[in-house]
Short mmCIF file of N, CA, C and O in Angstrom, two decimals:
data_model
loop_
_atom_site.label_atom_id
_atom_site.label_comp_id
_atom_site.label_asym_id
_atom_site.label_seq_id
_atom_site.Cartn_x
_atom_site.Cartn_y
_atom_site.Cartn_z
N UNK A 763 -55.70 -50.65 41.30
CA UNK A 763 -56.69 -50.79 42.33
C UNK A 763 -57.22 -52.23 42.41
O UNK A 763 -57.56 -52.71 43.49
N UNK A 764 -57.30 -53.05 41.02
CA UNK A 764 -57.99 -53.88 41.22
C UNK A 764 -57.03 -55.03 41.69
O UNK A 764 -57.45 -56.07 42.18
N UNK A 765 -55.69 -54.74 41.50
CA UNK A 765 -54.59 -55.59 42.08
C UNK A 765 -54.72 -55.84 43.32
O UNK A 765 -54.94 -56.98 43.72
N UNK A 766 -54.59 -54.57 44.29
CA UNK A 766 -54.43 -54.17 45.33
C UNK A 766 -55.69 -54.69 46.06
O UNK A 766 -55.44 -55.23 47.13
N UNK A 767 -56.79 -54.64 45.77
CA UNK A 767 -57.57 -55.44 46.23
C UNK A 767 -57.75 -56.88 46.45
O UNK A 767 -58.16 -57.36 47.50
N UNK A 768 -57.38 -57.66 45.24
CA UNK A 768 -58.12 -59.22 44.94
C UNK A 768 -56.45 -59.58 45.11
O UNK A 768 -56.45 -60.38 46.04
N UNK A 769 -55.18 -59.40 44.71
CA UNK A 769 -53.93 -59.63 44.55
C UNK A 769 -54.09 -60.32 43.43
O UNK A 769 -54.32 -61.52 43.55
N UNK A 770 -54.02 -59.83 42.32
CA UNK A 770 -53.65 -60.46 41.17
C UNK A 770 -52.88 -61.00 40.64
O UNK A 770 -53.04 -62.10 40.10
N UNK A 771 -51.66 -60.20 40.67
CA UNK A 771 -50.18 -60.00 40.34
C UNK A 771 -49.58 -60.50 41.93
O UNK A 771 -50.03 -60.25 43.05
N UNK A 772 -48.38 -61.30 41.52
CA UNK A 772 -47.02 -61.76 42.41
C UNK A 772 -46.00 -61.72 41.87
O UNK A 772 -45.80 -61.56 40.67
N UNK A 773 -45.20 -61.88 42.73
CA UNK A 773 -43.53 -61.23 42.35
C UNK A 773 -43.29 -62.93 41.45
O UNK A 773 -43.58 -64.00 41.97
N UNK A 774 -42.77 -62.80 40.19
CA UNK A 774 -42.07 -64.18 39.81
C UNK A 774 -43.15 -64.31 38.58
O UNK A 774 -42.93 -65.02 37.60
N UNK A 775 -44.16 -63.66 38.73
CA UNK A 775 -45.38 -64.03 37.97
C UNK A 775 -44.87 -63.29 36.37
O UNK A 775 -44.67 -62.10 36.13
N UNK A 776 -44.78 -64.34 35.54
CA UNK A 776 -44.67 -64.02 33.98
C UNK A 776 -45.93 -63.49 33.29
O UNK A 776 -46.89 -64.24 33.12
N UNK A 777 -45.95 -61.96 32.81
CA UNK A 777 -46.69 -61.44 31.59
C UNK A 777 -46.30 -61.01 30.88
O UNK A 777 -45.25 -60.38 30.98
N UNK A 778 -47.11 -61.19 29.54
CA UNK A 778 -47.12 -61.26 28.30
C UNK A 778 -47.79 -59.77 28.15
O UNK A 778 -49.01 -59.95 28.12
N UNK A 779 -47.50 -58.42 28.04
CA UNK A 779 -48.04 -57.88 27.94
C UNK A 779 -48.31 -57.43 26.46
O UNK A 779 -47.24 -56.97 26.04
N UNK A 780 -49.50 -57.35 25.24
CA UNK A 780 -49.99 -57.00 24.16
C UNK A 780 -50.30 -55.43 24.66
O UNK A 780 -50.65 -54.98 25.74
N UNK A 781 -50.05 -54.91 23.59
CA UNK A 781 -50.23 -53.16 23.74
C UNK A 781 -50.10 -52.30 24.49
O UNK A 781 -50.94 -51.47 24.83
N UNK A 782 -48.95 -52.44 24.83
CA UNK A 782 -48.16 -51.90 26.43
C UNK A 782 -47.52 -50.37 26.55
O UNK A 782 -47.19 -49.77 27.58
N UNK A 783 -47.43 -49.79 24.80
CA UNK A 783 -47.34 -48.51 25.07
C UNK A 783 -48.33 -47.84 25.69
O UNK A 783 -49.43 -48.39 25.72
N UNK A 784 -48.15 -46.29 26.42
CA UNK A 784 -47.13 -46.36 26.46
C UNK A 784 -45.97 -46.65 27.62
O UNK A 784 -44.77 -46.44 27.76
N UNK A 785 -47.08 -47.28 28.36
CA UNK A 785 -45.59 -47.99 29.75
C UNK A 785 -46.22 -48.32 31.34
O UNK A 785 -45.94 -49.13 32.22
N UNK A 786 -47.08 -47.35 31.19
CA UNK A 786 -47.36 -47.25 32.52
C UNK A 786 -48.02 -48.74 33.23
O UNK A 786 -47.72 -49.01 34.39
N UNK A 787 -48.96 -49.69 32.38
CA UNK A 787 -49.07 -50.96 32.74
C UNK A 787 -47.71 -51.68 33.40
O UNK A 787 -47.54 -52.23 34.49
N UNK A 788 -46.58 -51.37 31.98
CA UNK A 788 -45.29 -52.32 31.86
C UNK A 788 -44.93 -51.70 33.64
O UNK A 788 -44.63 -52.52 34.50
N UNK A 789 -45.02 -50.31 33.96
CA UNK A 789 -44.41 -49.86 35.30
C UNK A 789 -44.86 -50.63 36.28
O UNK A 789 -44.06 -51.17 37.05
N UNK A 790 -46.28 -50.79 36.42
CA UNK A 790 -46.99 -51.31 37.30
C UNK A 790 -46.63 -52.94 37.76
O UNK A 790 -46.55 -53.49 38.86
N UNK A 791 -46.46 -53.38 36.48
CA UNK A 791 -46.37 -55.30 36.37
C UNK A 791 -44.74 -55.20 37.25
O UNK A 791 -44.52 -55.84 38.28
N UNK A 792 -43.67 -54.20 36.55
CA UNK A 792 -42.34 -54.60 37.08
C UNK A 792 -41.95 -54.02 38.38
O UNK A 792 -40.92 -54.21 39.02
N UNK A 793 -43.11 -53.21 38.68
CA UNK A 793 -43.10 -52.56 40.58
C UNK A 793 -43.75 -54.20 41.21
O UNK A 793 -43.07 -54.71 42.10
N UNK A 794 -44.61 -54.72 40.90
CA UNK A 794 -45.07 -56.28 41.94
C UNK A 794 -43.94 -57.32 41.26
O UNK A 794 -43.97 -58.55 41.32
N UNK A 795 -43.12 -56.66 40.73
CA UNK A 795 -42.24 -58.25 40.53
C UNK A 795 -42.36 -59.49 39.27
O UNK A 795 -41.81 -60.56 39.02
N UNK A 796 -43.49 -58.58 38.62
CA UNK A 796 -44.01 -59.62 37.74
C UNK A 796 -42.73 -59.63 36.38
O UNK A 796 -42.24 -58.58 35.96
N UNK A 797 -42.44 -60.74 35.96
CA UNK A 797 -41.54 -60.73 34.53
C UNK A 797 -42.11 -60.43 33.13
O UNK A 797 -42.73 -61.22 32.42
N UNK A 798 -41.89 -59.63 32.97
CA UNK A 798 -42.96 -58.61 31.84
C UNK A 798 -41.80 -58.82 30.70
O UNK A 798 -40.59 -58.88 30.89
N UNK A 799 -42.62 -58.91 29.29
CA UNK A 799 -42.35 -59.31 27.91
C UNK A 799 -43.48 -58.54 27.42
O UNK A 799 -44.59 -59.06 27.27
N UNK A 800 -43.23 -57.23 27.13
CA UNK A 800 -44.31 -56.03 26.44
C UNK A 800 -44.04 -55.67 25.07
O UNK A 800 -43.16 -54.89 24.73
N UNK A 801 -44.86 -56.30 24.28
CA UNK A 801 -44.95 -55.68 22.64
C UNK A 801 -45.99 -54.38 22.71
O UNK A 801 -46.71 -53.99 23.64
N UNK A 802 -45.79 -53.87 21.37
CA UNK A 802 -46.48 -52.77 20.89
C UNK A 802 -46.29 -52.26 19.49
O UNK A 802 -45.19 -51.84 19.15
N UNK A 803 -46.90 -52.27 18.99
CA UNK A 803 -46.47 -50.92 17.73
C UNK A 803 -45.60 -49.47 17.66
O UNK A 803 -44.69 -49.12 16.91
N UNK A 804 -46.06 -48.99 18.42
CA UNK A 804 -45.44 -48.02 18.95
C UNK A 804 -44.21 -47.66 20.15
O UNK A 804 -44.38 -47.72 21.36
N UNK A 805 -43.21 -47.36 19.58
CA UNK A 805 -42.23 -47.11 20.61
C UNK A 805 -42.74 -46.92 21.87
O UNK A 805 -43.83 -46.36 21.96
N UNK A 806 -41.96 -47.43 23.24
CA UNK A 806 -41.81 -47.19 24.56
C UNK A 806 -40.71 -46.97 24.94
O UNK A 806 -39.87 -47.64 24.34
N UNK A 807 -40.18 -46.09 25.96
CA UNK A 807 -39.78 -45.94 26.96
C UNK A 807 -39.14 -47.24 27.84
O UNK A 807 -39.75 -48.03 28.56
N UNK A 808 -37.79 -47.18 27.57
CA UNK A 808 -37.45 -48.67 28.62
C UNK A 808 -38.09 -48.57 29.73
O UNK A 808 -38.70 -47.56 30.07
N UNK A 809 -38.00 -49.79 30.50
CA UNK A 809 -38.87 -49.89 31.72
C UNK A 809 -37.91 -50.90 32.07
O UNK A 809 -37.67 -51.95 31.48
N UNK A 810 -37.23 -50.31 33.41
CA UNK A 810 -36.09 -51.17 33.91
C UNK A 810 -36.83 -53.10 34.19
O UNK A 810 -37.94 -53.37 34.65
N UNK A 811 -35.93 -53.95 33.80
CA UNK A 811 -36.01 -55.26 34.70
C UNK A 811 -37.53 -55.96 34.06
O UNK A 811 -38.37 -56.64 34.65
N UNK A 812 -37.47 -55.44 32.55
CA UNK A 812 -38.75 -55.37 31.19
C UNK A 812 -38.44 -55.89 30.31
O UNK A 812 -37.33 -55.34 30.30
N UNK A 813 -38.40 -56.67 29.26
CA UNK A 813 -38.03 -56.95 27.99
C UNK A 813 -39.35 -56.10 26.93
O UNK A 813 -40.55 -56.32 27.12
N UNK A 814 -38.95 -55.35 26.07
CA UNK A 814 -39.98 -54.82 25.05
C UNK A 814 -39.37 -55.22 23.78
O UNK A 814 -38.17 -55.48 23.70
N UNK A 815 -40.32 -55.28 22.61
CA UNK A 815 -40.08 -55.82 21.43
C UNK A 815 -40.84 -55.01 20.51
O UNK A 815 -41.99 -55.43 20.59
N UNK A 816 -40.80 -53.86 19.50
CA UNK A 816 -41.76 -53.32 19.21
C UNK A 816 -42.18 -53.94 17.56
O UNK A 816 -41.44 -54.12 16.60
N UNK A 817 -43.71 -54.17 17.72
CA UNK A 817 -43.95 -55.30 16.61
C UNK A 817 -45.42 -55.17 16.24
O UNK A 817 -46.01 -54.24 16.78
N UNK A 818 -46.14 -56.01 15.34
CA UNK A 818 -47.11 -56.24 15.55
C UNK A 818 -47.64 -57.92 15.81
O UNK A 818 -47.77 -58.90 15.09
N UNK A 819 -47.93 -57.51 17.70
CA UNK A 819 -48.01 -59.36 17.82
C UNK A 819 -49.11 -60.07 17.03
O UNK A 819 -49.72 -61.04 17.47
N UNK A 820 -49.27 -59.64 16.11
CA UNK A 820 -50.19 -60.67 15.28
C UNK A 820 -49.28 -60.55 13.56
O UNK A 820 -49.73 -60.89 12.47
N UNK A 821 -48.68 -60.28 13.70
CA UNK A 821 -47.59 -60.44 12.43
C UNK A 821 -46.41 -61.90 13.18
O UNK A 821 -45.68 -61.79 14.16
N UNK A 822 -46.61 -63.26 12.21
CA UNK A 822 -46.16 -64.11 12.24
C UNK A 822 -44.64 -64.21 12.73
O UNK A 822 -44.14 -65.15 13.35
N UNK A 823 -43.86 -62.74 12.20
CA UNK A 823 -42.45 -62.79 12.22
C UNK A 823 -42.41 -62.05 13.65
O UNK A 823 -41.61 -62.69 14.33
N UNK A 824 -42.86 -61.14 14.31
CA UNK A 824 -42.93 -60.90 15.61
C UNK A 824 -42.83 -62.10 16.14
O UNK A 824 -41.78 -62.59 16.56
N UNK A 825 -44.40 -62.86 16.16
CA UNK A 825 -44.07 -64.30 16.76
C UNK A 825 -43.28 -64.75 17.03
O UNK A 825 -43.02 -64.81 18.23
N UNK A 826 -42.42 -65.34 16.06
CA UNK A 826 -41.27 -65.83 15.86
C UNK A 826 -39.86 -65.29 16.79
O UNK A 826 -39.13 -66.03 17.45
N UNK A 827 -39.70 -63.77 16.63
CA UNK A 827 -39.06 -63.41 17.64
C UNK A 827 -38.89 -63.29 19.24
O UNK A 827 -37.85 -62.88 19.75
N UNK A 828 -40.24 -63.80 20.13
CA UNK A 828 -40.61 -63.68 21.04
C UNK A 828 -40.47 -65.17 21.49
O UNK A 828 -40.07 -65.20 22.65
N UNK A 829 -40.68 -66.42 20.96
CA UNK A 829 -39.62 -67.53 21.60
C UNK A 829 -38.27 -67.41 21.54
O UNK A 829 -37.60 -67.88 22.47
N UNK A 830 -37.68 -66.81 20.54
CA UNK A 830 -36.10 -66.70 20.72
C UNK A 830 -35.78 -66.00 22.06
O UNK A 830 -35.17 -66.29 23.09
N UNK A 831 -36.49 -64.93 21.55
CA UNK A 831 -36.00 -63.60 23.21
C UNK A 831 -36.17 -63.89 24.01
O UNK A 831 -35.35 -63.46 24.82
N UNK A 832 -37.02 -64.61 24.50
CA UNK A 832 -37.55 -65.02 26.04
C UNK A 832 -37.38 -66.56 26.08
O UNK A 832 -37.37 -67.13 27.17
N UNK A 833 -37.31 -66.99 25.37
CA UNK A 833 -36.98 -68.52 25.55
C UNK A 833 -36.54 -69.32 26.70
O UNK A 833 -37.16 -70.36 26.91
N UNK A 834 -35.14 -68.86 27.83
CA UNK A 834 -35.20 -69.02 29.02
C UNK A 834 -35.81 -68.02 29.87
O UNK A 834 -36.09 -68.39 31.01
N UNK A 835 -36.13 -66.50 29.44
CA UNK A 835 -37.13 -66.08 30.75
C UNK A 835 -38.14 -66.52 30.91
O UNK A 835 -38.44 -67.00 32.01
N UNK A 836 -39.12 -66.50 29.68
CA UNK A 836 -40.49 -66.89 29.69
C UNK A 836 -40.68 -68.26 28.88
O UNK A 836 -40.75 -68.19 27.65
N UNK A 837 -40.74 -69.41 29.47
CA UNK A 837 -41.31 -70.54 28.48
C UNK A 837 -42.44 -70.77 27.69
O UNK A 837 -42.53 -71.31 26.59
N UNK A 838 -43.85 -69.94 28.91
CA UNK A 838 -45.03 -69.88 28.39
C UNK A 838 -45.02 -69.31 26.72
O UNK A 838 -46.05 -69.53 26.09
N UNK A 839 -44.29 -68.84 26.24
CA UNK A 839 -44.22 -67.94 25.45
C UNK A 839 -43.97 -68.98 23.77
O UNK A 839 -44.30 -68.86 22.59
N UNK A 840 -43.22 -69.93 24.60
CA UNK A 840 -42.90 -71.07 23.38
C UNK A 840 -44.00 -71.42 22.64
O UNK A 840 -45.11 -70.97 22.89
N UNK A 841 -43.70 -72.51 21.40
CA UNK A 841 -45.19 -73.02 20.77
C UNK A 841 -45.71 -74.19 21.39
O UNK A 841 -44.98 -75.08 21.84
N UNK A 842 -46.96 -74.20 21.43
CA UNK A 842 -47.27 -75.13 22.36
C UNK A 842 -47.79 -75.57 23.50
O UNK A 842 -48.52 -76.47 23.91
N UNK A 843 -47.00 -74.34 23.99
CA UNK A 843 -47.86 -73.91 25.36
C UNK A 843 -48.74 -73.36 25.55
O UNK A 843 -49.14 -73.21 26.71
#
């Protein structure tokens, strides 16, 4: 709703989604187009045209895996940025 109102989200638009089980956000971001990179603890449900990683993003070695994986989808994601 609050998308749909103010337009938050655009097609091309990179998120980082933290605690994304169990999906229905990740559904929402990859229906407007947005390039979604969704961690969680808990298993999900693929979500077509999604990258998921299941981790804890505050465990260093997650980190670590999430510039490799996305490295050319998502740059924001690098160190540094």
């Amino acid at each position: 709703e609050l998308d749909d109102r103010f337009r938050l989200l655009r097609p091309g638009q990179r998120v980082l989604e933290l605690g994304s089980a169990p999906g229905s956000w990740t559904q929402v971001l990859a229906s407007r187009g947005c390039a979604v990179a969704a961690v969680d603890l808990l298993h999900m449900p693929p979500v077509p045209d999604t990258t998921f990683v299941q981790g804890d993003f505050t465990d260093p070695a997650v980190q670590e895996l999430l510039p490799e994986r996305y490295k050319d989808q998502a740059p924001f994601l690098q160190k540094g940025n």
